[in-house]
Coordinates of C-alpha atoms in Angstrom, one line a residue:
X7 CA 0.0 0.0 0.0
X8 CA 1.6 3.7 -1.2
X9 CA 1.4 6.1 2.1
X10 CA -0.5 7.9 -0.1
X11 CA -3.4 6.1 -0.1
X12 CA -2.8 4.9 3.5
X13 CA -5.1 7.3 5.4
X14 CA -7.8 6.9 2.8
X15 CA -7.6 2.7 3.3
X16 CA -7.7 3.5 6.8
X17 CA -10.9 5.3 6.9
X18 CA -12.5 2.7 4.7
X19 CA -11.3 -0.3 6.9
X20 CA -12.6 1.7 10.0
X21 CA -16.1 1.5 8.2
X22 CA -16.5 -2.0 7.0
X23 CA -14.8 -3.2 10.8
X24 CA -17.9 -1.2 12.2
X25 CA -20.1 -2.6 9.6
X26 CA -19.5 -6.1 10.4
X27 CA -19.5 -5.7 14.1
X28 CA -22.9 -4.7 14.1
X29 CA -23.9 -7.2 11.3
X30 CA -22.1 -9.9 14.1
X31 CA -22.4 -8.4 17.6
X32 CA -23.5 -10.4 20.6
X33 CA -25.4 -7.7 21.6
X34 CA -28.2 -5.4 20.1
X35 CA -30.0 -2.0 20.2
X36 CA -28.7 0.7 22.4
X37 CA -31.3 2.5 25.6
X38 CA -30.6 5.7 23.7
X39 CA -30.6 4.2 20.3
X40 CA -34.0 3.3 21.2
X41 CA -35.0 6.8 22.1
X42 CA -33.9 8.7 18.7
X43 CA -35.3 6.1 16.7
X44 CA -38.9 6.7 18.4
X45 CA -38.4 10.6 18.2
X46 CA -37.8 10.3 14.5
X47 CA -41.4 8.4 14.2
X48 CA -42.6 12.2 16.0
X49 CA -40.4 14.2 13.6
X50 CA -41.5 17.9 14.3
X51 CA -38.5 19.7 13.2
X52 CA -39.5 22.9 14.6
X53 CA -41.0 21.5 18.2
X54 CA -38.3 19.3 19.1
X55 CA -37.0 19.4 22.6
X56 CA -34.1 18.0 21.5
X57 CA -31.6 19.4 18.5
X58 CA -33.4 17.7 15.6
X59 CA -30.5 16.1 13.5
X60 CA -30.5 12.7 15.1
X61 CA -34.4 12.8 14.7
X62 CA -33.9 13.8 11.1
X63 CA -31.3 10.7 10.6
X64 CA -33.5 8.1 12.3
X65 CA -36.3 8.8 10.0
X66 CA -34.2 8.9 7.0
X67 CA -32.3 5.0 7.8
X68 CA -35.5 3.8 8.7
X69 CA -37.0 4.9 5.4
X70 CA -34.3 3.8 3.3
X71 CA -32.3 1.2 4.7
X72 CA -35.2 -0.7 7.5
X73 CA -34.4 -1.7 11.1
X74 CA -31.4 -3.9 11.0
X75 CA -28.6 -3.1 13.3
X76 CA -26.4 -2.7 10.1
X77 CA -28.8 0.0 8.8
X78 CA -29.2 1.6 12.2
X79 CA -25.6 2.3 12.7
X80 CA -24.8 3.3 9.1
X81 CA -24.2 6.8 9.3
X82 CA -22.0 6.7 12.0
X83 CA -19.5 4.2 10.7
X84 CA -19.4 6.7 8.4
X85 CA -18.7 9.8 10.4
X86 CA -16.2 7.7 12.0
X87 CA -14.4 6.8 8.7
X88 CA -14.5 11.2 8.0
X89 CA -12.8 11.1 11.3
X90 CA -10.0 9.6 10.2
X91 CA -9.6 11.0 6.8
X92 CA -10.2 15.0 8.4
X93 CA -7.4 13.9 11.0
X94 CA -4.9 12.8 8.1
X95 CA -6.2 16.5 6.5
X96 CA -5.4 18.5 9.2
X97 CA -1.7 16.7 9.9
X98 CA -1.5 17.8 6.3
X99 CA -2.2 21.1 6.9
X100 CA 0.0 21.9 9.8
X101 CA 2.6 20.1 8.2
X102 CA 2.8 22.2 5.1
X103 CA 5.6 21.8 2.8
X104 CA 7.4 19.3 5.6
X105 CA 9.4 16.3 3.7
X106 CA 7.2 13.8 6.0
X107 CA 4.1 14.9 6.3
X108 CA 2.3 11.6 4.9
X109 CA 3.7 9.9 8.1
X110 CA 2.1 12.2 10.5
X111 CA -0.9 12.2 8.8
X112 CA -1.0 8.4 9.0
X113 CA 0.2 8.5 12.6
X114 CA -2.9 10.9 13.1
X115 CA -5.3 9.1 11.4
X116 CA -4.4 5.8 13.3
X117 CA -4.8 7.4 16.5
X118 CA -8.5 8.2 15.8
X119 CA -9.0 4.6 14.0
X120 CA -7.8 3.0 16.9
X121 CA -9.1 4.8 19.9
X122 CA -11.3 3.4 22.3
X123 CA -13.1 6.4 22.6
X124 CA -13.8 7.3 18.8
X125 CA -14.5 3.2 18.0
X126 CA -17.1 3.4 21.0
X127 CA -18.5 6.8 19.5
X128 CA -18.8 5.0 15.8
X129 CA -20.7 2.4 17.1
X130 CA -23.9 3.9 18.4
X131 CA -26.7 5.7 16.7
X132 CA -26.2 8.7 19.0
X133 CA -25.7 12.6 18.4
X134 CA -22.3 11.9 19.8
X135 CA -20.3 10.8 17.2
X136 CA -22.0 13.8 14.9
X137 CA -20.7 16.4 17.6
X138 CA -17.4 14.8 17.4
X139 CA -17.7 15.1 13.5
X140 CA -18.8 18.8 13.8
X141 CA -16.6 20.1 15.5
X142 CA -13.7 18.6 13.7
X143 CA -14.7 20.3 10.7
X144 CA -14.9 23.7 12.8
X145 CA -11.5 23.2 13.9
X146 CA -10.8 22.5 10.4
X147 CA -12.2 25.4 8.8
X148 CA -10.3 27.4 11.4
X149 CA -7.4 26.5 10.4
X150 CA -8.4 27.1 6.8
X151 CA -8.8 30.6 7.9
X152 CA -5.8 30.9 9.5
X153 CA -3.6 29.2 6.6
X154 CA -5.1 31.7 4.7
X155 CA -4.9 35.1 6.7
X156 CA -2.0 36.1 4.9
X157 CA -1.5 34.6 1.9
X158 CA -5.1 33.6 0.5
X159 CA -7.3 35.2 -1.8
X160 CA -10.5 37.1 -0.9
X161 CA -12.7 34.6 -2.6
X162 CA -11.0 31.4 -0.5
X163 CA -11.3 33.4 2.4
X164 CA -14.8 34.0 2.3
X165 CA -15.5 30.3 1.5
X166 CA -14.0 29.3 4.6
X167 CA -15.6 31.8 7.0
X168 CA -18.8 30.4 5.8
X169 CA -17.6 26.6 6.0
X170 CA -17.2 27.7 9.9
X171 CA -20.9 28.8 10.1
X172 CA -22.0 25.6 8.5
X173 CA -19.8 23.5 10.5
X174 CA -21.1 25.6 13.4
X175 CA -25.2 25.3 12.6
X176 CA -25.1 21.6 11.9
X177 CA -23.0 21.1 15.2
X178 CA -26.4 23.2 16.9
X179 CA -28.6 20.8 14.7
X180 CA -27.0 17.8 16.9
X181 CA -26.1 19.3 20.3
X182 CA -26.3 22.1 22.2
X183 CA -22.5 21.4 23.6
X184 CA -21.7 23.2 20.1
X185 CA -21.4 25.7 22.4
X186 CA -18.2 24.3 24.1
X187 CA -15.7 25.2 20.9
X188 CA -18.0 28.6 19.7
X189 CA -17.6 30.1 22.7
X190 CA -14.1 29.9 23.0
X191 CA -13.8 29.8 19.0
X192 CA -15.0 33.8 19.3
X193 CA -12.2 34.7 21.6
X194 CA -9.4 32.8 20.1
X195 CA -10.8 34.6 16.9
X196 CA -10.6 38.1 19.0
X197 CA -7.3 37.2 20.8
X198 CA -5.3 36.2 17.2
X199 CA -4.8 38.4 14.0
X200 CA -7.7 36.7 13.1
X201 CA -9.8 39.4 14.4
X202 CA -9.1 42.0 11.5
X203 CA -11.5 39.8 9.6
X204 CA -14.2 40.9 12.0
X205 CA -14.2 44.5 10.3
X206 CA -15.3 42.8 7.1
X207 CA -18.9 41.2 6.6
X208 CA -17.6 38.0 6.4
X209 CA -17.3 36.3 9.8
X210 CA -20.7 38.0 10.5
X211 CA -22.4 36.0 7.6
X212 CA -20.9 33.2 8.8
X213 CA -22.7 33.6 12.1
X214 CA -25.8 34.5 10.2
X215 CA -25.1 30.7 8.3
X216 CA -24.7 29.1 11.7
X217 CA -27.6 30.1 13.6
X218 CA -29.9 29.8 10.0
X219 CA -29.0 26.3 9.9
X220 CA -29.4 25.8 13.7
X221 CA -32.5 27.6 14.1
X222 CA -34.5 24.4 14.7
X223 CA -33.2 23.6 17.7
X224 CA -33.7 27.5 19.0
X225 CA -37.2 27.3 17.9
X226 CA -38.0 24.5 19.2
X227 CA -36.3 25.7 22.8
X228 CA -38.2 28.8 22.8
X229 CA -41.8 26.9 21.5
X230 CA -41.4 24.5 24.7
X231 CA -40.4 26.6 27.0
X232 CA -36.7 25.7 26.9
X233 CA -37.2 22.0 28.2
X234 CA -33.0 22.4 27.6
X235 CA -32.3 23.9 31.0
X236 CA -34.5 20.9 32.8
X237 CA -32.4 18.3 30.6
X238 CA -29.4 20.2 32.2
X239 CA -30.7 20.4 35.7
X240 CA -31.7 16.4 35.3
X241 CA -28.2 15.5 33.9
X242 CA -26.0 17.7 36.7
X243 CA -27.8 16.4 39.5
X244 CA -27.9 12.2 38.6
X245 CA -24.7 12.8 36.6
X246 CA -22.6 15.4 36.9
X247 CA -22.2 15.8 40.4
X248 CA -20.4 12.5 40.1
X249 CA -17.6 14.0 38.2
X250 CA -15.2 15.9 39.6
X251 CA -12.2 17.7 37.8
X252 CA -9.5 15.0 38.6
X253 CA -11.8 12.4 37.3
X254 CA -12.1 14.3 34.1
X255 CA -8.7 15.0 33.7
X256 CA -7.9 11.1 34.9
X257 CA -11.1 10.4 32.2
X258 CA -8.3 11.2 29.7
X259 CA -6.0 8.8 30.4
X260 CA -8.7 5.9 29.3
X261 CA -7.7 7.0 25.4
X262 CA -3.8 5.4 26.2
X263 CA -0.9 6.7 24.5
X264 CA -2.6 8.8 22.0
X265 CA -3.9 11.2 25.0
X266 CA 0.2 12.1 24.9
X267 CA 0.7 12.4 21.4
X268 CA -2.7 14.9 21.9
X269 CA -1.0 16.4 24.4
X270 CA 2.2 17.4 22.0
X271 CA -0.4 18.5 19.9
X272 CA -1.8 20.9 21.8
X273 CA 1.6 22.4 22.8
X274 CA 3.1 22.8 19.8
X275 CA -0.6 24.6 18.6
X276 CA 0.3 27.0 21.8
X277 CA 4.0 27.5 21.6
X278 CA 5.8 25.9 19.3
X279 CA 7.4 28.9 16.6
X280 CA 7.0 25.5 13.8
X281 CA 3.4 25.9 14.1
X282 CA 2.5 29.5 16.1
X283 CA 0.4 30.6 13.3
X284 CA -2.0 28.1 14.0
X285 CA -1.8 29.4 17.5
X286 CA -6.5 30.4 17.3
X287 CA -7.2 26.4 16.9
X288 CA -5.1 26.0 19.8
X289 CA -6.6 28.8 22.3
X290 CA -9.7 27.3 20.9
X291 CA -9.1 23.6 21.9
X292 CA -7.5 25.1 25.3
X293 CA -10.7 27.3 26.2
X294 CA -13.3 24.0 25.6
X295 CA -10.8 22.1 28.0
X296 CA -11.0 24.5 30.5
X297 CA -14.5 25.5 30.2
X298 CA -15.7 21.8 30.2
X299 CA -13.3 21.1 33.0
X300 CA -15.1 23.9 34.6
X301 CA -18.5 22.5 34.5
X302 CA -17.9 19.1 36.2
X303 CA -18.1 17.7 32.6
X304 CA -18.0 13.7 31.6
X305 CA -14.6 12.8 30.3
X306 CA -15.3 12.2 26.6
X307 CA -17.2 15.3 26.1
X308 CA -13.9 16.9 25.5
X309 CA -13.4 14.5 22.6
X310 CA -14.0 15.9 19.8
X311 CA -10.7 18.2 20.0
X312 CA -8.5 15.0 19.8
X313 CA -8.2 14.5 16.3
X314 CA -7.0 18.0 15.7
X315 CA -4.7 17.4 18.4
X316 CA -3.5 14.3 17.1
X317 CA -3.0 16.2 13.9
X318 CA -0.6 18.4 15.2
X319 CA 0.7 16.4 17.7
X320 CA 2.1 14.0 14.5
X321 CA 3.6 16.9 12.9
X322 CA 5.5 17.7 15.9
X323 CA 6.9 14.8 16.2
X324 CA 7.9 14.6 12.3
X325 CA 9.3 17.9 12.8
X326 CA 11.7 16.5 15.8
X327 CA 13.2 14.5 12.9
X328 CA 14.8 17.1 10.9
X329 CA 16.5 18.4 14.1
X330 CA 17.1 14.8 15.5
X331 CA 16.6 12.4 12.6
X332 CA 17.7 9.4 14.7
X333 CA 15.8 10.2 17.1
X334 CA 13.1 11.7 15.8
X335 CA 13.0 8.4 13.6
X336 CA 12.7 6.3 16.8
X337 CA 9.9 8.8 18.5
X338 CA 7.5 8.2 16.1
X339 CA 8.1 4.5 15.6
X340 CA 7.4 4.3 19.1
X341 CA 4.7 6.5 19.7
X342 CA 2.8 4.6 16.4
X343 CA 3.7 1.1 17.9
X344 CA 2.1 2.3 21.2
X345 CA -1.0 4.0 20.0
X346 CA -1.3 0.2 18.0
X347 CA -0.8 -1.7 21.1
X348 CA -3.1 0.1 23.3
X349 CA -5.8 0.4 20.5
X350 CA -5.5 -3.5 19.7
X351 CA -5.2 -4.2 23.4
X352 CA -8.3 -2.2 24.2
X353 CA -10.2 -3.1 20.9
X354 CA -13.4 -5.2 22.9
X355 CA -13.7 -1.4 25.0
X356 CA -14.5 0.2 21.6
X357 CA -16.5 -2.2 19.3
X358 CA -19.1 -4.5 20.9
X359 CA -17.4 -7.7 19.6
X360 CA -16.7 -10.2 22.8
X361 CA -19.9 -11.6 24.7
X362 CA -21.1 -10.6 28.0
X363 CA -19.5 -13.0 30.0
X364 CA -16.2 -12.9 28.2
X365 CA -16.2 -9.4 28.3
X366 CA -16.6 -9.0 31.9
X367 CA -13.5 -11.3 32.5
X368 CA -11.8 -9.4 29.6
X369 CA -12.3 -6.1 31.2
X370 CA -11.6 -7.2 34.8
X371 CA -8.2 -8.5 33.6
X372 CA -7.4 -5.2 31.8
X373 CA -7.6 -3.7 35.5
X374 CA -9.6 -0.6 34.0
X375 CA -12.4 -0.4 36.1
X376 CA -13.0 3.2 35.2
X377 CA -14.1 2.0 31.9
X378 CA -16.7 -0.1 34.3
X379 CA -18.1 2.7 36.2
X380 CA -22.0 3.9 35.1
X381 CA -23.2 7.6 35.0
X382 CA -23.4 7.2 38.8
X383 CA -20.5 5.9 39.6
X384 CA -21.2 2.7 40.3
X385 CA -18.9 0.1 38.9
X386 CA -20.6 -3.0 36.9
X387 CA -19.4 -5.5 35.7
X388 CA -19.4 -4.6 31.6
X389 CA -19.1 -1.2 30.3
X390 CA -22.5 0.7 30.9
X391 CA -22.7 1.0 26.8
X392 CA -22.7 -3.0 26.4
X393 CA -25.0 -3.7 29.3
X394 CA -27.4 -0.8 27.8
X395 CA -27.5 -3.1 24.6
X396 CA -28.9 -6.0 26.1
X397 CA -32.4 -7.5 27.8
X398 CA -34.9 -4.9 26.1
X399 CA -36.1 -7.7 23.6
X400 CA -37.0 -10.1 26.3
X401 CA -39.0 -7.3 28.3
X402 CA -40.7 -6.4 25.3
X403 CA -41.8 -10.1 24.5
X404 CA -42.7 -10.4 28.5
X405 CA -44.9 -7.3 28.3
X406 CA -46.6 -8.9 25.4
X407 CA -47.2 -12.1 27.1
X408 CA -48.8 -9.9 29.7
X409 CA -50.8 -8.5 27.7
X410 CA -51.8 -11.3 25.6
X411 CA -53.5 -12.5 28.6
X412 CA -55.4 -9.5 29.3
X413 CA -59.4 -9.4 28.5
X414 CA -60.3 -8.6 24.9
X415 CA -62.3 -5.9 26.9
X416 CA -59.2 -5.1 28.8
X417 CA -57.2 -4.9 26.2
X418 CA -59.3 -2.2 23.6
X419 CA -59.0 0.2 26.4
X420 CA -55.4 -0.3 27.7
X421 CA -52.3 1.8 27.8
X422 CA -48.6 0.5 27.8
X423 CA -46.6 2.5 30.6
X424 CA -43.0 2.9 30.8
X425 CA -40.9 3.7 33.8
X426 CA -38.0 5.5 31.6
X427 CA -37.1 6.1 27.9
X428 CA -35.6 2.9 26.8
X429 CA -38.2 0.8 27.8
X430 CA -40.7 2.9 26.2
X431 CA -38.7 2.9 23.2
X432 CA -37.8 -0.5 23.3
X433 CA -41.9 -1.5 23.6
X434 CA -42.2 0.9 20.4
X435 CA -39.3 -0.6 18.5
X436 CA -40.4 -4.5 19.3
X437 CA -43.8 -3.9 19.9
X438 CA -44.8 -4.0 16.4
X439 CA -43.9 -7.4 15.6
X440 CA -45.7 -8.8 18.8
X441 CA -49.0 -6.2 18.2
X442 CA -48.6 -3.9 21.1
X443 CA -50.0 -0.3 21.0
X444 CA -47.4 2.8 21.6
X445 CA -46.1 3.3 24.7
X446 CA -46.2 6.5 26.8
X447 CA -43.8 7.8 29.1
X448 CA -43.9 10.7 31.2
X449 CA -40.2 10.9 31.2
X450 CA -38.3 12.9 28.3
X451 CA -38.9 13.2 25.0
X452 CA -41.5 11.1 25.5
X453 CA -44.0 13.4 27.2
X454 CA -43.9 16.1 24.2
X455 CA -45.1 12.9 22.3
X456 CA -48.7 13.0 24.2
X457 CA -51.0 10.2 26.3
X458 CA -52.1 8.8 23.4
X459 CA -56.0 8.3 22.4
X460 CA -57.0 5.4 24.7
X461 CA -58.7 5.3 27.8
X462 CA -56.4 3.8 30.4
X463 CA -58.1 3.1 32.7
X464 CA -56.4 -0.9 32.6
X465 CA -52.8 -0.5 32.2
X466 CA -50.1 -2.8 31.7
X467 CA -46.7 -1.1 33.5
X468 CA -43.6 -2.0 32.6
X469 CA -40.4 -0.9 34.8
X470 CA -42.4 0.6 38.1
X471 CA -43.7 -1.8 41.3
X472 CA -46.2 -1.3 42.8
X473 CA -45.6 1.4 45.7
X474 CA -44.9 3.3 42.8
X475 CA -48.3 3.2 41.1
X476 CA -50.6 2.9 44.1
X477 CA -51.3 6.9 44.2
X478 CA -52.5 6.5 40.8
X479 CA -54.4 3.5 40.6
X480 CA -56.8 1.3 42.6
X481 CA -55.5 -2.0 41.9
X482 CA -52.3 -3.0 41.4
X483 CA -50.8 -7.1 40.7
X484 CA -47.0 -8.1 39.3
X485 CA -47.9 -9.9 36.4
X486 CA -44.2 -11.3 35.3
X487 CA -40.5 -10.1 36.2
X488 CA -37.6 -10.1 34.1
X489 CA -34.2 -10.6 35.3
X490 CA -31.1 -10.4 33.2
X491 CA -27.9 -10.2 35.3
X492 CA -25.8 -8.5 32.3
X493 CA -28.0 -5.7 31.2
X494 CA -27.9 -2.3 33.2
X495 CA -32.0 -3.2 34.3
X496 CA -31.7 -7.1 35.8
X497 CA -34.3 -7.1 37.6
X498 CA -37.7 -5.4 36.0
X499 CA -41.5 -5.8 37.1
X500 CA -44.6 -6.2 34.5
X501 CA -47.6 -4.7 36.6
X502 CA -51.2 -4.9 35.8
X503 CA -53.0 -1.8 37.1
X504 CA -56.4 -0.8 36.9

C-alpha cells in the first residue's frame, strides 16, 4: 500500500470493521438508540426538545435502509471513517511543505481509528459521534482561515468563513455542547490576528449561516419553553455531580498513549514557533478544556478536540526529525507502535465484539475499572454502553405475554406505561412485531409525544412496582419479572394496574 493512499484505506477499513461488528455483535440495540429512533417516528422539526439532526437521521435509515442493526448504525461508521480521513487532513495542513508529512498524517489518522473512545463513539446511533464530526470540521475550517490570513485570496477566504458557520449550525442541529468550541472559537478569533476579519462582513455572515441552519433547535427551545435547561438540571444532578475535575482530567487517560501524542499536539498549537500561526485552533481547543473542565463535565465530552490534536501532535513529532533524525525516527516508531498496542489491546472497550460474559472477565483482567463505572458511579461489571445493549427484547416479548392475557375488553382500552425512555422505546421498536399499542412515558422526550388516544383506565406497566403506582391506581398485581444479570435493568416488574 503507497502512504499515499494509507489514510484513505484506513478510513474505509474503519467502516466495514464497524459494519461487520454490528452485522455480528453479541449484543443489540442501544437504551438511547431506542430513544432517537422513536423521536424520528414524532419528527416535528421545529418542536423538538431536542436538537433535531438525530431525529432527522433516524427517520431517514428507517426509510431507506429498514431496522437492521447494520442500517441503524450506518451513518456513524461513516462519520467515523471522515474522522480519520479529516485527521490525516489537518496533519496535512499543519505540516505544510514538511518532507514527512504523509507519516504524521498516517500517525494521526491511526490514532482516531484505533481509539477506544472514537471506536465506541462509531458504534452507536447517537448525536455523539456527529458532535465529534462537527466540530472537527470547525477546527478545520479554522485553520483554513488561519492558513489563509496572509497569503489567501478574498474569494478562499470568504469560502471558509462560511464553511465555519456551517460546521457551526449543523453542530447546533445535533447538540447544544456546540457551544463548548463557539464560545471559545469567538475569543481565540478576538485574541489572534484573526480578528481583522471581524471588520469585514464576512465572519458576520458566517454567524448568520450558523444560527440559520441551527434555528431548529432555538425554535424548538423557545416553543417549549426551553425544556433544555431541565435536561441540564436532570443531567448535573444524577450525573454530573459524580464527576469531579480529577476524574475528568484522569477520564483522559482511558484513550492510552494517543492522550500524549494529543498532548504534544496541543503544545506545539500553543507554543511551538513550527506551528505558532495556527496558535487560534489551539486557544480554541484550550478554552473548551477549561471551560468543560469547569462544568464538572464527563470525560469524553472533551473528545471531539482529539483528532485536531493528534494532527498536530504528529507533525510535531515529524518535525523533531529534521533536528534529530535518529531520534526523531525512533519517536514516532514508538509512539505509532504504542497507540497500535493500546488500541488493539483495548479493541473489545471500543466495538461490541466479545460476549457478556467474556467481556466482563476481559475487562476485569485489563484492571480498568473506570471504563466499568456507570453515570453514577457505580462500577458493573461490563461497560455501561454494552449492558445498555442488552435485555430490552425479552421485556418487550414479556410485556406482550402480559398483555396477551389480558381481556379482549381489557385490552381495547389499555395503555402501555413505561418507567424511563428505553423501555418505552424498546416496547415501540419490538412492539410491532408482537402487536402492542405505543407506549407512553412521562419521562423525556416522551412526554412532548402525548398520552395517546385510549382510555387507560387498565394498564399494563412496565419498569415501576407497585408502591410506585398505588397513588395513581386502585388496583395494582406483578404480572411477570424479568431478570437479566448482564444488562444495566436485571431485575424489571410487569404490573397490571387498573
Amino acid at each position: 500500500m503507497r502512504r499515499a493512499g494509507a489514510v484513505p484505506a484506513l478510513a474505509l477499513v474503519v467502516v466495514l470493521a464497524h459494519l461487520a461488528t454490528n452485522l455480528l455483535s453479541p449484543y443489540g440495540v442501544h437504551r438511547d438508540e431506542f430513544l432517537y429512533v422513536a423521536m424520528g417516528e414524532h419528527l416535528r422539526l421545529w418542536a423538538m426538545d431536542f436538537p433535531p439532526a438525530i431525529a432527522i437521521l433516524a427517520r431517514l435509515e428507517r426509510g431507506f435502509f429498514g431496522d437492521s442493526l447494520v442500517a441503524l448504525r450506518l451513518v456513524p461508521a461513516l462519520a467515523a471513517g471522515a474522522l480519520v480521513l479529516l485527521a490525516g487532513r489537518l496533519a496535512r495542513l499543519f505540516g505544510g511543505a514538511e518532507r514527512d508529512t504523509r507519516g504524521a498524517a498516517l500517525l494521526a489518522a491511526l490514532a482516531v481509528a484505533l481509539s477506544p473512545l472514537f471506536l465506541r463513539a462509531g458504534n452507536l446511533f447517537q448525536p455523539v459521534i456527529l458532535d465529534q464530526l462537527t466540530w472537527t470540521l470547525a477546527l478545520a475550517a479554522l485553520a483554513r482561515l488561519v492558513a489563509l490570513d496572509e497569503t489567501g485570496t478574498a474569494s478562499a477566504t470568504r469560502r471558509w468563513w462560511l464553511a465555519l458557520g456551517a460546521a457551526l449550525g449543523l453542530g447546533l442541529l445535533v447538540k447544544f455542547s456546540i457551544a463548548f468550541v463557539a464560545l471559545p472559537l469567538v475569543v481565540a478569533v478576538g485574541l489572534t490576528p484573526l480578528r481583522r476579519a471581524l471588520l469585514t462582513p464576512w465572519p458576520w455572515l458566517a454567524l448568520l449561516v450558523a444560527l440559520a441552519l441551527g434555528s431548529p433547535s432555538i425554535v424548538g427551545q423557545v416553543r417549549l419553553g426551553f425544556p433544555v435547561l431541565g435536561q441540564m438540571h436532570d443531567l448535573q444532578s444524577a450525573q454530573l455531580e459524580h464527576v469531579s475535575p480529577l476524574g475528568f482530567l484522569l477520564g483522559q487517560l482511558l484513550y492510552g498513549p494517543a492522550t500524549l501524542l494529543g498532548l504534544v499536539g496541543l503544545g506545539a498549537l500553543l507554543v511551538s514557533p513550527a506551528l505558532d500561526r495556527w496558535r487560534a485552533v489551539g486557544l480554541t481547543i484550550l478554552g473548551s478544556f477549561v471551560l468543560l473542565l469547569a462544568l464538572h463535565g464527563k470525560a469524553y465530552y472533551v473528545g471531539p478536540v482529539y483528532p485536531t490534536l493528534f494532527a498536530a501532535g504528529a507533525v510535531a513529532l515529524a518535525r523533531a526529525r529534521t533536528v534529530a533524525p535518529r531520534a526523531g525516527r525512533v519517536l514516532q516508531g514508538v509512539a505509532a507502535a504504542l497507540i497500535v498496542g493500546y488500541g488493539l489491546l483495548t479493541l473489545p472497550l471500543g466495538l461490541p465484539i466479545v460476549p457478556p460474559a467474556a467481556m466482563a472477565r476481559y475487562a476485569t483482567a485489563l484492571g480498568m475499572q473506570a471504563a466499568l463505572r456507570d453515570n453514577q458511579g457505580e462500577l458493573g461489571r461490563l461497560p455501561q454502553d454494552y449492558a445498555d445493549m442488552l435485555g430490552w427484547e425479552a421485556q418487550v416479548a414479556a410485556v406482550a405475554r402480559v398483555w396477551d392475557a389480558l381481556p379482549a375488553g381489557d385490552r381495547a382500552r389499555a395503555v402501555l406505561i413505561a418507567g424511563n425512555y428505553g423501555e418505552a422505546g424498546a416496547l415501540d421498536y419490538f412492539g410491532g412485531r408482537f402487536g402492542l399499542p405505543r407506549a407512553i412515558c412521562a419521562c423525556g422526550s416522551y412526554w412532548f409525544f402525548g398520552p395517546g388516544d385510549r382510555p387507560g383506565d387498565v394498564a399494563v406497566v412496565l419498569g415501576a412496582e407497585p408502591a410506585d403506582l398505588a397513588p395513581f391506581f386502585a388496583e395494582t398485581t406483578v404480572a411477570a419479572r424479568v431478570d437479566d444479570s448482564w444488562a444495566v435493568e436485571r431485575h424489571v416488574p410487569i404490573v397490571v394496574a387498573r
